[in-house]
PDB file of C-alpha atoms in Angstrom:
ATOM      1  CA  UNK A   1      -6.864 -60.144  -5.547  1.00 55.00           C
ATOM      2  CA  UNK A   2      -3.997 -58.375  -3.040  1.00 59.00           C
ATOM      3  CA  UNK A   3      -2.965 -55.349  -4.399  1.00 57.00           C
ATOM      4  CA  UNK A   4      -5.525 -54.271  -6.801  1.00 62.00           C
ATOM      5  CA  UNK A   5      -7.562 -51.684  -4.067  1.00 65.00           C
ATOM      6  CA  UNK A   6      -5.330 -49.201  -2.672  1.00 67.00           C
ATOM      7  CA  UNK A   7      -6.294 -46.497  -0.281  1.00 60.00           C
ATOM      8  CA  UNK A   8      -7.126 -42.636  -1.393  1.00 59.00           C
ATOM      9  CA  UNK A   9      -3.717 -40.349  -0.837  1.00 59.00           C
ATOM     10  CA  UNK A  10      -4.444 -38.159   2.767  1.00 58.00           C
ATOM     11  CA  UNK A  11      -4.327 -35.320   2.476  1.00 51.00           C
ATOM     12  CA  UNK A  12      -1.856 -32.639   4.039  1.00 56.00           C
ATOM     13  CA  UNK A  13      -2.581 -30.025   6.223  1.00 59.00           C
ATOM     14  CA  UNK A  14      -1.109 -28.025   3.563  1.00 71.00           C
ATOM     15  CA  UNK A  15      -3.445 -28.279   1.412  1.00 68.00           C
ATOM     16  CA  UNK A  16      -5.991 -28.249   3.644  1.00 71.00           C
ATOM     17  CA  UNK A  17      -4.770 -25.416   4.389  1.00 74.00           C
ATOM     18  CA  UNK A  18      -4.734 -24.098   0.996  1.00 75.00           C
ATOM     19  CA  UNK A  19      -8.381 -24.882   0.635  1.00 75.00           C
ATOM     20  CA  UNK A  20      -9.139 -23.463   3.331  1.00 78.00           C
ATOM     21  CA  UNK A  21      -6.754 -20.062   1.688  1.00 81.00           C
ATOM     22  CA  UNK A  22      -8.341 -20.101  -1.573  1.00 79.00           C
ATOM     23  CA  UNK A  23     -11.911 -20.570   0.118  1.00 81.00           C
ATOM     24  CA  UNK A  24     -10.967 -17.159   2.157  1.00 82.00           C
ATOM     25  CA  UNK A  25      -9.640 -15.499  -0.846  1.00 81.00           C
ATOM     26  CA  UNK A  26     -12.769 -15.700  -2.970  1.00 79.00           C
ATOM     27  CA  UNK A  27     -15.284 -14.648   0.340  1.00 79.00           C
ATOM     28  CA  UNK A  28     -13.262 -11.175   0.282  1.00 79.00           C
ATOM     29  CA  UNK A  29     -13.646 -11.402  -3.283  1.00 77.00           C
ATOM     30  CA  UNK A  30     -17.223 -12.236  -3.340  1.00 76.00           C
ATOM     31  CA  UNK A  31     -16.904  -8.934  -0.875  1.00 77.00           C
ATOM     32  CA  UNK A  32     -15.023  -6.956  -2.286  1.00 76.00           C
ATOM     33  CA  UNK A  33     -17.797  -7.214  -5.863  1.00 75.00           C
ATOM     34  CA  UNK A  34     -21.557  -7.671  -4.025  1.00 72.00           C
ATOM     35  CA  UNK A  35     -23.158  -5.039  -5.466  1.00 68.00           C
ATOM     36  CA  UNK A  36     -24.627  -1.845  -2.815  1.00 64.00           C
ATOM     37  CA  UNK A  37     -26.848   0.842  -2.989  1.00 62.00           C
ATOM     38  CA  UNK A  38     -25.284   4.207  -3.205  1.00 55.00           C
ATOM     39  CA  UNK A  39     -25.652   7.306  -1.200  1.00 61.00           C
ATOM     40  CA  UNK A  40     -23.879  10.275  -1.032  1.00 81.00           C
ATOM     41  CA  UNK A  41     -20.176   8.297  -1.601  1.00 87.00           C
ATOM     42  CA  UNK A  42     -19.568   5.118  -3.788  1.00 91.00           C
ATOM     43  CA  UNK A  43     -17.373   2.658  -1.220  1.00 92.00           C
ATOM     44  CA  UNK A  44     -14.096   1.594  -2.493  1.00 93.00           C
ATOM     45  CA  UNK A  45     -13.216  -1.904  -0.941  1.00 94.00           C
ATOM     46  CA  UNK A  46      -9.854  -3.026  -0.361  1.00 92.00           C
ATOM     47  CA  UNK A  47      -9.091  -6.355   0.619  1.00 91.00           C
ATOM     48  CA  UNK A  48      -5.949  -7.890   3.030  1.00 90.00           C
ATOM     49  CA  UNK A  49      -5.348 -10.562   4.535  1.00 87.00           C
ATOM     50  CA  UNK A  50      -2.782 -10.397   7.589  1.00 85.00           C
ATOM     51  CA  UNK A  51      -1.278 -12.396   9.973  1.00 86.00           C
ATOM     52  CA  UNK A  52      -3.322 -11.203  13.122  1.00 85.00           C
ATOM     53  CA  UNK A  53      -2.651 -14.714  14.440  1.00 85.00           C
ATOM     54  CA  UNK A  54      -0.140 -17.964  14.633  1.00 79.00           C
ATOM     55  CA  UNK A  55       3.360 -18.432  14.729  1.00 76.00           C
ATOM     56  CA  UNK A  56       4.756 -15.232  13.261  1.00 75.00           C
ATOM     57  CA  UNK A  57       1.513 -12.390  14.295  1.00 73.00           C
ATOM     58  CA  UNK A  58       3.191  -9.687  12.091  1.00 78.00           C
ATOM     59  CA  UNK A  59       0.154  -8.848  10.584  1.00 79.00           C
ATOM     60  CA  UNK A  60      -0.820  -6.111  13.839  1.00 83.00           C
ATOM     61  CA  UNK A  61       1.539  -3.910  12.779  1.00 84.00           C
ATOM     62  CA  UNK A  62       0.830  -4.170   8.541  1.00 85.00           C
ATOM     63  CA  UNK A  63      -2.516  -3.949  10.253  1.00 86.00           C
ATOM     64  CA  UNK A  64      -2.846  -0.608  11.909  1.00 89.00           C
ATOM     65  CA  UNK A  65      -0.217   1.063   8.322  1.00 91.00           C
ATOM     66  CA  UNK A  66      -2.604  -0.860   5.561  1.00 90.00           C
ATOM     67  CA  UNK A  67      -5.524   1.452   7.308  1.00 92.00           C
ATOM     68  CA  UNK A  68      -3.740   4.937   8.224  1.00 93.00           C
ATOM     69  CA  UNK A  69      -3.094   5.086   3.866  1.00 93.00           C
ATOM     70  CA  UNK A  70      -6.528   4.240   3.702  1.00 93.00           C
ATOM     71  CA  UNK A  71      -7.427   7.845   6.117  1.00 94.00           C
ATOM     72  CA  UNK A  72      -5.034  10.063   4.507  1.00 94.00           C
ATOM     73  CA  UNK A  73      -6.384   9.254   1.584  1.00 94.00           C
ATOM     74  CA  UNK A  74      -9.902   9.236   2.460  1.00 94.00           C
ATOM     75  CA  UNK A  75      -9.517  12.948   4.159  1.00 94.00           C
ATOM     76  CA  UNK A  76      -7.733  14.483   1.395  1.00 93.00           C
ATOM     77  CA  UNK A  77     -10.219  15.930  -1.320  1.00 90.00           C
ATOM     78  CA  UNK A  78      -8.089  15.861  -4.292  1.00 93.00           C
ATOM     79  CA  UNK A  79      -8.108  12.335  -4.689  1.00 91.00           C
ATOM     80  CA  UNK A  80     -10.865   9.989  -5.128  1.00 90.00           C
ATOM     81  CA  UNK A  81     -12.965  12.863  -4.380  1.00 90.00           C
ATOM     82  CA  UNK A  82     -16.326  10.808  -5.002  1.00 89.00           C
ATOM     83  CA  UNK A  83     -15.074   7.512  -3.549  1.00 92.00           C
ATOM     84  CA  UNK A  84     -13.755   6.540   0.303  1.00 93.00           C
ATOM     85  CA  UNK A  85     -11.304   4.190   1.039  1.00 94.00           C
ATOM     86  CA  UNK A  86     -12.883   0.921   3.511  1.00 94.00           C
ATOM     87  CA  UNK A  87     -10.062  -2.027   4.842  1.00 93.00           C
ATOM     88  CA  UNK A  88     -11.303  -5.078   4.550  1.00 92.00           C
ATOM     89  CA  UNK A  89      -9.006  -7.273   6.745  1.00 89.00           C
ATOM     90  CA  UNK A  90      -9.455 -10.669   7.623  1.00 88.00           C
ATOM     91  CA  UNK A  91      -6.791 -13.049  10.362  1.00 87.00           C
ATOM     92  CA  UNK A  92      -4.987 -14.934   7.935  1.00 85.00           C
ATOM     93  CA  UNK A  93      -3.197 -17.337  10.865  1.00 82.00           C
ATOM     94  CA  UNK A  94       0.478 -17.684   8.930  1.00 76.00           C
ATOM     95  CA  UNK A  95       2.880 -19.478  10.949  1.00 63.00           C
ATOM     96  CA  UNK A  96       6.222 -18.826  11.003  1.00 56.00           C
ATOM     97  CA  UNK A  97       8.125 -22.046  10.081  1.00 60.00           C
ATOM     98  CA  UNK A  98       6.274 -22.700   7.128  1.00 55.00           C
ATOM     99  CA  UNK A  99       4.304 -25.135   5.542  1.00 52.00           C
ATOM    100  CA  UNK A 100       7.306 -27.926   6.416  1.00 49.00           C
ATOM    101  CA  UNK A 101       5.594 -28.669   9.946  1.00 48.00           C
ATOM    102  CA  UNK A 102       2.032 -28.272   8.378  1.00 50.00           C
ATOM    103  CA  UNK A 103       2.720 -31.844   6.793  1.00 49.00           C
ATOM    104  CA  UNK A 104       1.293 -35.280   8.404  1.00 48.00           C
ATOM    105  CA  UNK A 105       3.620 -37.969   8.039  1.00 49.00           C
ATOM    106  CA  UNK A 106       2.409 -41.967   7.342  1.00 49.00           C
TER     107      UNK A 106
END
């Protein structure tokens, strides 16, 4: 009978982008929580997503500042003396124009 079969809804690039973001964020959380053998100072991992490429690579200015802050803390013996901070970063490839341009038009 005509009209009874409907095609599945199209997945927009925005939805795919959100799925990829969630996958990346989950991976970072997994890396942060993964048990590691301890020797000497315990490592504390700080996860961050920086837009290093894409339409707006603003992370190129932000990531060095974050690393500098971690280095300053690591070089002080009175702040977190038994720990060493380590930055885990990933390129989020954010576009400056937002999700509107990513939509697939039907």
